[in-house]
Coordinates of N, CA, C and O in Angstrom, one line a residue:
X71 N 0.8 -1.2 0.0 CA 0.0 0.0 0.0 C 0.9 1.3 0.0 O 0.4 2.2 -0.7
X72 N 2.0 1.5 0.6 CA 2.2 2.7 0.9 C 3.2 2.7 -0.7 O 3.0 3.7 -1.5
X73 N 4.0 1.6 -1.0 CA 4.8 1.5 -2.1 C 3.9 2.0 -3.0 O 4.3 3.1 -3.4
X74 N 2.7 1.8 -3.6 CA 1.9 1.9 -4.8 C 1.0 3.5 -4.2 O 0.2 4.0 -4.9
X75 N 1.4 4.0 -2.8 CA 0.8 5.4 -2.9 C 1.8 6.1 -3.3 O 1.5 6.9 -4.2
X76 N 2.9 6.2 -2.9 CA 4.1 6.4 -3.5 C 4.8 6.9 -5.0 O 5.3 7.9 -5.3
X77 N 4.6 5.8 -5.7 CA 4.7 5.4 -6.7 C 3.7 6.4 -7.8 O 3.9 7.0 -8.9
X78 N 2.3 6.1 -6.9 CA 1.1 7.0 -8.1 C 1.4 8.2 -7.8 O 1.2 9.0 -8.7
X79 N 2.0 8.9 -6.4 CA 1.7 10.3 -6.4 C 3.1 10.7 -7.0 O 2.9 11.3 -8.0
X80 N 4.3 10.6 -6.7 CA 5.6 10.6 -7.7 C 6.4 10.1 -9.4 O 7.3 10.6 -10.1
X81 N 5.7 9.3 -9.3 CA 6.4 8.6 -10.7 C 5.6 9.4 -11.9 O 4.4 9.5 -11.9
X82 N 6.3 9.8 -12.8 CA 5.7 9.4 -13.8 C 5.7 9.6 -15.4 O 5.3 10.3 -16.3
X83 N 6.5 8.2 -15.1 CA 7.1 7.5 -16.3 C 7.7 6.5 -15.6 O 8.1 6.6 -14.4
X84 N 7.7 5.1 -16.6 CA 8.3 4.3 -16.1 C 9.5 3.9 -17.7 O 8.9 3.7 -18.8
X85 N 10.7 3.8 -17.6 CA 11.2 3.1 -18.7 C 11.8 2.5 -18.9 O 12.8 2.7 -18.3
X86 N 11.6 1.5 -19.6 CA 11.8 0.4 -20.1 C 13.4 -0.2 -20.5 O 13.9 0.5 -21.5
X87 N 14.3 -1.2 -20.0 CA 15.2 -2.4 -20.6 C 15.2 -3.2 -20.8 O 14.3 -3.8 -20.2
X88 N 15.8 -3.8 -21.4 CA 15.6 -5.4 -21.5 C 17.3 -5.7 -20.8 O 18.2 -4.9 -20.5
X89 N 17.3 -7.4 -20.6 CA 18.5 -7.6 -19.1 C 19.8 -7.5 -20.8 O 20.9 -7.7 -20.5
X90 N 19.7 -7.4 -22.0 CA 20.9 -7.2 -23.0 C 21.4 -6.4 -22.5 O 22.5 -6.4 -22.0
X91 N 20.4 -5.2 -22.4 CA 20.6 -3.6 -22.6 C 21.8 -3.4 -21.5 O 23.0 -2.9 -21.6
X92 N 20.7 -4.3 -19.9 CA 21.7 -4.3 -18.7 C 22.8 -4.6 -18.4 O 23.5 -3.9 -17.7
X93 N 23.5 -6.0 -18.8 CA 24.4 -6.1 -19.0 C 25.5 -5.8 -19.5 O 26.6 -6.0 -19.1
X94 N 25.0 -5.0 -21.0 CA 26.0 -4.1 -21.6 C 26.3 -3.3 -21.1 O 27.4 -2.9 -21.1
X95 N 25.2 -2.7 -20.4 CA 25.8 -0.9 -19.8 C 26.7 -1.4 -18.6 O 27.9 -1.0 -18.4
X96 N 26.1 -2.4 -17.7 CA 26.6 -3.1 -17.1 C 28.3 -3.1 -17.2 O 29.1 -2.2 -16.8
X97 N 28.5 -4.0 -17.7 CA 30.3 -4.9 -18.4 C 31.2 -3.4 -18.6 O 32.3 -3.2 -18.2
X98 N 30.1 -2.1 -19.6 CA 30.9 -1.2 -20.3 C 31.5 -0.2 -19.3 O 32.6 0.3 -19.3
X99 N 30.3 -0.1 -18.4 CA 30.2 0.7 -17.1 C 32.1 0.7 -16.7 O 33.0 1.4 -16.9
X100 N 31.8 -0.8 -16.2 CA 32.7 -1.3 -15.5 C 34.3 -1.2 -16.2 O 35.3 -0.7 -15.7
X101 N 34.1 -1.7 -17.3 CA 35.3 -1.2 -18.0 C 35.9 0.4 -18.2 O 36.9 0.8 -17.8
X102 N 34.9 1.0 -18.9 CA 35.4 2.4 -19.0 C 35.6 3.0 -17.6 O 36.5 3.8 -17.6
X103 N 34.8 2.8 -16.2 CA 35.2 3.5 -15.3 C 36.2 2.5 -14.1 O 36.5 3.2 -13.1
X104 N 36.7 1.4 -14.2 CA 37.0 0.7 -13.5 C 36.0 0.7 -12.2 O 36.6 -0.1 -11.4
X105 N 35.1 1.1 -11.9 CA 34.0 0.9 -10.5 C 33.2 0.1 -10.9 O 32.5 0.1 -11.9
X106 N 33.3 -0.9 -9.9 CA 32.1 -2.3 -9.6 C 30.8 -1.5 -9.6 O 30.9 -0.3 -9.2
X107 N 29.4 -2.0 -10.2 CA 28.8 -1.9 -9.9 C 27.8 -3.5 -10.2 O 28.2 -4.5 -10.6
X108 N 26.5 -3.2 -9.8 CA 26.1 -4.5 -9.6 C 24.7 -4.1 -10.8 O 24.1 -3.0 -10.8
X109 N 24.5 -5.2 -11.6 CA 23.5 -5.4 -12.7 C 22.4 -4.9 -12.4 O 21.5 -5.0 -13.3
X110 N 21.9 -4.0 -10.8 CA 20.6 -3.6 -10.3 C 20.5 -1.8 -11.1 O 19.6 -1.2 -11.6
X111 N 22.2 -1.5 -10.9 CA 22.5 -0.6 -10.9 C 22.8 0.1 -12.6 O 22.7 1.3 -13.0
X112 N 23.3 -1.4 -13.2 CA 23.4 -1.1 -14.7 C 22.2 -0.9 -15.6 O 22.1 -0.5 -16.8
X113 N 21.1 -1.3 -14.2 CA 19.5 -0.4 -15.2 C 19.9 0.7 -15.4 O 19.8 1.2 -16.5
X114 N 20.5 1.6 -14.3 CA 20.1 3.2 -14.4 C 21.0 3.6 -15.7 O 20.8 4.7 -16.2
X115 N 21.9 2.8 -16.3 CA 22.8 3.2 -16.9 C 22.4 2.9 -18.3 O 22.8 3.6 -19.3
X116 N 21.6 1.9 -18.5 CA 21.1 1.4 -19.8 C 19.9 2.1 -19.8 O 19.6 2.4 -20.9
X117 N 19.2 2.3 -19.1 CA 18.2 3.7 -19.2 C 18.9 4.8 -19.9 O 18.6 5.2 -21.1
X118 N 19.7 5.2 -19.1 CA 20.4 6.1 -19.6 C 20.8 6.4 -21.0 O 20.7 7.5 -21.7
X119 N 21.4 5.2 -21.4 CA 21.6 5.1 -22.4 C 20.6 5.1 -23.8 O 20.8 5.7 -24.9
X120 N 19.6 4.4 -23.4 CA 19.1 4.1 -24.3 C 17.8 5.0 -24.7 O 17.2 4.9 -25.8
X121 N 17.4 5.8 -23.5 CA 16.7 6.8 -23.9 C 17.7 8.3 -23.3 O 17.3 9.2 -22.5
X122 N 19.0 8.4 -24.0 CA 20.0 9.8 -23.3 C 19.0 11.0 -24.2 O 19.2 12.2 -24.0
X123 N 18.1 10.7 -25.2 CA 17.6 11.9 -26.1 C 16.7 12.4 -24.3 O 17.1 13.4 -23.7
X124 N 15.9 11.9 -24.1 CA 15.0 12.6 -23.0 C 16.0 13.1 -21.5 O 15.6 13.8 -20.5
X125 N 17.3 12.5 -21.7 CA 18.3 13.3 -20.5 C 18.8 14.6 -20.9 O 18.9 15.5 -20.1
X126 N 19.1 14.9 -22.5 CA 19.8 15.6 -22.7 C 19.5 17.1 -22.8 O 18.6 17.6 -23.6
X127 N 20.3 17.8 -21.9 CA 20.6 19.1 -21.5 C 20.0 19.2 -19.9 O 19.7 20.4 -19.5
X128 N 19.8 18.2 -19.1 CA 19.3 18.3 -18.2 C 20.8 17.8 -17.0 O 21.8 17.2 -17.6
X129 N 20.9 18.0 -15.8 CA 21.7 17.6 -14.7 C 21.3 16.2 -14.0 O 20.4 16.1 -13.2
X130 N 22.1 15.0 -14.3 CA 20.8 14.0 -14.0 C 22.1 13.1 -12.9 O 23.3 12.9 -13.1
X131 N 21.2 12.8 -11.4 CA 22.1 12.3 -10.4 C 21.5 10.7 -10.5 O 20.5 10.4 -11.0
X132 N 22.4 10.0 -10.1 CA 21.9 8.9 -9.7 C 22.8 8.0 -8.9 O 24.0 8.1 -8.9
X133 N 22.0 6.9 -8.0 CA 22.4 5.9 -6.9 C 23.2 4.7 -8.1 O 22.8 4.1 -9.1
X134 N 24.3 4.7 -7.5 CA 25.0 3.3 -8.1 C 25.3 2.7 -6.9 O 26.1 3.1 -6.1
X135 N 24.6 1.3 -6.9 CA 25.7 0.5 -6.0 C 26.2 -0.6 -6.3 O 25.9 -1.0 -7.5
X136 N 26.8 -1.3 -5.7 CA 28.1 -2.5 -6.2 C 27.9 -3.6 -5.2 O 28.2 -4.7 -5.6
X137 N 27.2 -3.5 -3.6 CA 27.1 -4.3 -2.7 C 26.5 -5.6 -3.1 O 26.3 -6.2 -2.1
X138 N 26.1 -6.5 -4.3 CA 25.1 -7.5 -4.1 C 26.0 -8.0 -5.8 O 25.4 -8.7 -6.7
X139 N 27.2 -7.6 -5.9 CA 27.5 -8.4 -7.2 C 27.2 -9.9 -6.7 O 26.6 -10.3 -5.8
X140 N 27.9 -10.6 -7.6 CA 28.1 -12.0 -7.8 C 29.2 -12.3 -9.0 O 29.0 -12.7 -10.2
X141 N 30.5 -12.0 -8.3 CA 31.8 -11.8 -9.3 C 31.9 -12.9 -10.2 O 32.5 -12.7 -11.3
X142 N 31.2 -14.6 -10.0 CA 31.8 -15.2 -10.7 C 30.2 -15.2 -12.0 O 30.4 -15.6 -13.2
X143 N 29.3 -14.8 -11.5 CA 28.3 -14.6 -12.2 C 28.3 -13.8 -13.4 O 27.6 -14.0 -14.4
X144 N 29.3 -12.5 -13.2 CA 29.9 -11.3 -13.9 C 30.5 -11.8 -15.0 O 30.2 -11.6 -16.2
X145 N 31.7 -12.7 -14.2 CA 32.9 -13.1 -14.9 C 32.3 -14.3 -16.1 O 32.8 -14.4 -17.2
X146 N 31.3 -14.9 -15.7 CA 30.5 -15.7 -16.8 C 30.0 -15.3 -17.5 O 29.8 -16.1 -18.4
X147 N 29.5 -14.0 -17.6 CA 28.2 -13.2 -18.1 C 29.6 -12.0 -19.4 O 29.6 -11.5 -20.5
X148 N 30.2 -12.0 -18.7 CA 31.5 -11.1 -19.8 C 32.1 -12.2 -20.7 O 32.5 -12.0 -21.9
X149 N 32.2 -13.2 -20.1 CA 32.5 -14.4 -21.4 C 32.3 -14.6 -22.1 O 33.0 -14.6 -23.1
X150 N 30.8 -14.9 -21.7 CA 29.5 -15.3 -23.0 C 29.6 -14.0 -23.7 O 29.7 -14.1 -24.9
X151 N 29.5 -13.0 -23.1 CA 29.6 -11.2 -24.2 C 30.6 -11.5 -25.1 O 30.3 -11.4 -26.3
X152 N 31.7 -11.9 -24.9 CA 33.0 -11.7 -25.3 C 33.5 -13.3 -26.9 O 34.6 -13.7 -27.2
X153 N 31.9 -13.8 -27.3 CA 31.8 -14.5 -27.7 C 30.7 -14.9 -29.0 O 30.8 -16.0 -29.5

């Protein structure tokens, strides 16, 4: 209840990735900046990415976190990319 009061009086828009998108921004993240972050976090980034026309010219912050990887998960998941 309080999540979905929340949600209707703040949000609005919701947009859309698919887990390709995530992983990519994901892996690229990680490469270009050397900072871990965790695949929850590579939404905000493939959002980013993939709709940057509706960011652009605006100041845009966002939460990255890294606490909940699963390195060997990563390390599997950059394989299979790399293939």
């Amino acid at each position: 209840d309080i999540t979905f009061r929340l949600v209707s009086e703040g949000v609005r828009d919701i947009l859309l990735v698919d887990d390709r998108e995530i992983m990519a921004a994901t892996l690229d993240f990680i490469t270009r900046t050397k900072l871990l972050i965790e695949p929850s976090a590579g939404v905000v980034v493939a959002a980013l990415l993939r709709y940057r026309e509706r960011f652009a010219g605006f100041r845009v912050g966002v939460v990255l976190t890294g606490g909940n990887v699963d390195l060997a998960a990563l390390s599997a998941f950059a394989e299979m990319s790399d293939g």
